[in-house]
Short mmCIF file of C-alpha atoms in Angstrom, two decimals:
data_model
loop_
_atom_site.label_atom_id
_atom_site.label_comp_id
_atom_site.label_asym_id
_atom_site.label_seq_id
_atom_site.Cartn_x
_atom_site.Cartn_y
_atom_site.Cartn_z
CA MET A 1 0.06 0.13 -0.12
CA GLY A 2 1.28 3.28 -0.86
CA GLN A 3 3.85 1.99 -3.19
CA LYS A 4 4.52 3.75 -6.46
CA TYR A 5 5.64 1.53 -9.15
CA LEU A 6 8.39 3.00 -11.46
CA SER A 7 7.44 0.90 -14.36
CA SER A 8 3.94 3.15 -14.62
CA ILE A 9 6.07 6.37 -14.76
CA THR A 10 7.03 7.56 -18.14
CA ILE A 11 10.48 9.61 -18.30
CA THR A 12 11.36 11.44 -21.49
CA TYR A 13 15.20 11.45 -21.77
CA CYS A 14 16.73 13.98 -24.12
CA GLN A 15 18.48 12.72 -27.05
CA PRO A 16 21.95 13.93 -27.33
CA ARG A 17 22.20 16.65 -30.14
CA LYS A 18 24.83 15.83 -32.63
CA ILE A 19 27.38 18.45 -32.86
CA PHE A 20 29.64 18.81 -35.99
CA MET A 21 33.18 19.04 -34.86
CA PRO A 22 36.04 18.14 -37.56
CA ALA A 23 37.89 15.01 -36.86
CA ARG A 24 41.30 15.75 -35.46
CA ARG A 25 43.99 15.35 -38.41
CA GLU A 26 47.27 14.15 -37.88
CA GLN A 27 48.80 17.11 -39.96
CA VAL A 28 48.59 20.44 -38.33
CA LEU A 29 49.62 23.97 -39.62
CA PHE A 30 49.48 26.53 -36.62
CA LEU A 31 48.34 29.72 -38.25
CA ASP A 32 49.27 33.27 -37.29
CA TYR A 33 47.39 36.15 -38.75
CA ASP A 34 49.34 39.38 -38.59
CA GLY A 35 52.49 39.43 -40.57
CA VAL A 36 51.08 36.22 -42.38
CA LEU A 37 47.74 36.88 -44.13
CA HIS A 38 48.24 40.69 -44.07
CA PRO A 39 51.07 43.01 -42.88
CA ASP A 40 51.93 43.17 -39.29
CA ALA A 41 50.27 46.58 -38.85
CA VAL A 42 46.95 45.96 -37.30
CA TYR A 43 45.38 47.65 -34.38
CA LEU A 44 42.10 46.87 -32.48
CA SER A 45 39.51 49.75 -32.65
CA ARG A 46 35.77 49.91 -31.25
CA GLN A 47 34.67 48.83 -34.76
CA GLY A 48 37.11 45.99 -34.89
CA PRO A 49 40.63 45.23 -36.46
CA VAL A 50 41.81 47.88 -38.65
CA LEU A 51 45.07 47.70 -40.98
CA ARG A 52 47.55 50.70 -40.90
CA ALA A 53 49.42 49.60 -43.98
CA GLU A 54 48.69 49.53 -47.68
CA GLY A 55 46.25 46.57 -48.66
CA GLU A 56 43.54 44.88 -46.56
CA LEU A 57 43.04 42.58 -43.88
CA PHE A 58 43.39 38.87 -45.02
CA MET A 59 44.84 40.09 -48.33
CA TRP A 60 46.99 36.82 -48.61
CA ALA A 61 44.39 34.40 -47.32
CA PRO A 62 43.51 33.30 -51.01
CA VAL A 63 47.14 32.19 -51.18
CA LEU A 64 46.91 29.95 -48.44
CA VAL A 65 43.63 28.60 -49.63
CA LYS A 66 45.49 27.95 -52.94
CA ILE A 67 48.52 25.97 -51.43
CA LEU A 68 46.39 23.98 -49.13
CA GLU A 69 44.19 22.66 -51.97
CA ASP A 70 47.16 20.15 -52.55
CA PHE A 71 47.22 19.30 -48.60
CA GLN A 72 43.68 18.33 -48.03
CA GLU A 73 44.53 16.40 -44.69
CA VAL A 74 45.96 19.53 -43.29
CA SER A 75 44.03 20.99 -40.46
CA LEU A 76 44.58 24.59 -38.91
CA VAL A 77 45.09 25.58 -35.29
CA LEU A 78 44.93 29.31 -34.91
CA SER A 79 48.06 30.69 -33.00
CA THR A 80 47.33 34.23 -33.20
CA SER A 81 46.47 37.14 -30.67
CA TRP A 82 43.19 37.71 -32.48
CA VAL A 83 41.68 34.60 -30.56
CA ARG A 84 42.59 35.99 -27.08
CA ASN A 85 41.63 39.45 -28.00
CA LEU A 86 38.44 38.75 -30.06
CA SER A 87 37.49 35.27 -29.09
CA PHE A 88 37.86 32.05 -30.98
CA LYS A 89 34.40 32.36 -32.77
CA ARG A 90 35.16 35.90 -33.87
CA ALA A 91 38.81 35.37 -35.06
CA MET A 92 37.68 32.35 -36.91
CA GLY A 93 35.03 34.21 -38.61
CA PHE A 94 37.40 36.41 -40.37
CA LEU A 95 38.78 33.68 -42.33
CA PRO A 96 37.56 32.77 -45.81
CA PHE A 97 35.26 29.64 -45.66
CA ASP A 98 37.89 27.21 -47.13
CA LEU A 99 40.45 28.13 -44.28
CA GLY A 100 37.81 28.33 -41.51
CA ASN A 101 36.61 24.95 -42.45
CA ARG A 102 39.93 23.41 -41.82
CA VAL A 103 40.35 24.99 -37.99
CA THR A 104 40.37 22.56 -35.37
CA GLY A 105 41.37 24.69 -32.23
CA ALA A 106 43.47 27.44 -31.11
CA THR A 107 46.56 27.67 -28.85
CA TRP A 108 44.61 30.11 -26.78
CA HIS A 109 41.31 29.07 -24.93
CA SER A 110 39.17 31.35 -22.86
CA SER A 111 39.51 28.91 -19.85
CA MET A 112 43.18 29.93 -19.54
CA ALA A 113 42.08 33.32 -18.39
CA ARG A 114 40.24 31.64 -15.59
CA ASP A 115 42.92 29.48 -14.49
CA TRP A 116 45.79 32.00 -14.54
CA ALA A 117 45.33 34.96 -12.22
CA ASP A 118 48.17 36.70 -13.93
CA GLU A 119 47.51 36.47 -17.73
CA ASN A 120 51.12 37.74 -18.29
CA LYS A 121 52.16 34.35 -18.05
CA TRP A 122 50.61 33.58 -21.46
CA ASP A 123 51.91 37.02 -22.96
CA GLY A 124 55.31 36.41 -21.74
CA ARG A 125 55.58 32.94 -23.49
CA THR A 126 57.22 32.97 -26.99
CA ARG A 127 54.92 31.88 -29.71
CA TYR A 128 57.14 28.76 -29.98
CA ASP A 129 56.33 27.98 -26.54
CA GLN A 130 52.63 28.55 -26.89
CA ILE A 131 52.62 26.22 -29.93
CA SER A 132 54.95 23.58 -28.67
CA ARG A 133 52.66 23.30 -25.18
CA TYR A 134 49.54 22.97 -27.45
CA ALA A 135 51.37 20.18 -29.68
CA ALA A 136 52.47 18.27 -26.60
CA ARG A 137 49.10 18.28 -24.89
CA ALA A 138 47.47 17.06 -28.13
CA GLN A 139 50.41 14.67 -28.87
CA LEU A 140 51.16 15.89 -32.24
CA ALA A 141 53.92 14.42 -34.10
CA ASN A 142 53.41 16.32 -37.46
CA TRP A 143 53.08 20.05 -37.42
CA VAL A 144 54.66 23.16 -38.76
CA SER A 145 53.82 26.71 -38.17
CA LEU A 146 53.40 29.70 -40.28
CA ASP A 147 54.36 32.78 -38.20
CA ASP A 148 56.39 36.11 -38.39
CA ASP A 149 57.74 35.61 -34.94
CA PRO A 150 60.97 33.63 -35.10
CA GLU A 151 61.83 34.32 -31.26
CA GLY A 152 62.37 31.32 -29.03
CA TRP A 153 62.61 28.84 -31.94
CA GLY A 154 65.67 26.56 -31.01
CA THR A 155 67.77 24.93 -33.35
CA THR A 156 65.94 21.55 -32.81
CA ALA A 157 62.58 23.22 -33.89
CA GLN A 158 63.60 25.45 -36.85
CA HIS A 159 62.31 22.87 -39.37
CA ARG A 160 58.82 23.40 -37.85
CA LEU A 161 58.92 27.17 -38.54
CA VAL A 162 58.08 28.73 -41.93
CA ALA A 163 58.90 32.35 -40.86
CA CYS A 164 57.50 35.33 -42.63
CA ASN A 165 58.64 38.87 -43.33
CA PRO A 166 56.06 40.81 -41.28
CA ASP A 167 55.64 43.25 -44.05
CA LEU A 168 55.24 40.82 -46.84
CA GLY A 169 53.72 37.49 -45.35
CA LEU A 170 52.28 35.08 -47.69
CA GLY A 171 52.74 37.83 -50.40
CA ASP A 172 56.24 36.73 -50.52
CA PRO A 173 56.97 33.98 -53.09
CA GLN A 174 59.83 32.76 -51.29
CA THR A 175 57.80 32.12 -48.00
CA GLN A 176 55.09 30.35 -50.30
CA ARG A 177 57.83 27.97 -51.75
CA LEU A 178 59.27 27.37 -48.24
CA LEU A 179 55.66 26.60 -46.89
CA ILE A 180 55.02 24.38 -49.79
CA GLU A 181 58.13 22.46 -48.92
CA ALA A 182 57.60 22.25 -45.25
CA LEU A 183 53.85 20.83 -45.87
CA ARG A 184 55.51 17.95 -48.26
CA ARG A 185 57.93 17.20 -45.63
CA MET A 186 55.18 16.89 -42.87
CA THR A 187 52.60 15.07 -45.13
CA SER A 188 55.24 12.52 -46.45
CA ARG A 189 55.94 11.12 -42.80
#
């Protein structure tokens, strides 16, 4: 008496929603924006990022799209201050679709701001340190970086860096050749 039978109660469970996340690919290109996809002369205004040089923001992005056509298995990880300053979603939104579709993550995550009382710990790290920590956490073996900041890249890691001239970025044919060579080496492993 007074017992309730669970079998007579209908409970509706929520079905898990399918979320599309691209599969983590084995070959990764760490991508900086400033000095790579446009000249390193960008400042953040109330209206958003502004280029203080001739040209336009992301003017060399089509060059990267074209190069990556031959490297379909290469995914992108953003290693740019844009993620920290604007958010991952907004930073990724500036990329052309063909590049944004390849993005699987970023070296900076908003949880880092909560975890560190002093964000200067992040700011004080070299780009190499930021990238190598991400690569170690993700257990990446095949990766290269396209960046205009060569600071901190030791001799054992130089083969992973395609260094851009901050004023020319991917507009420089020599940098384009070096990137293609680095991607070929990486994808042949």
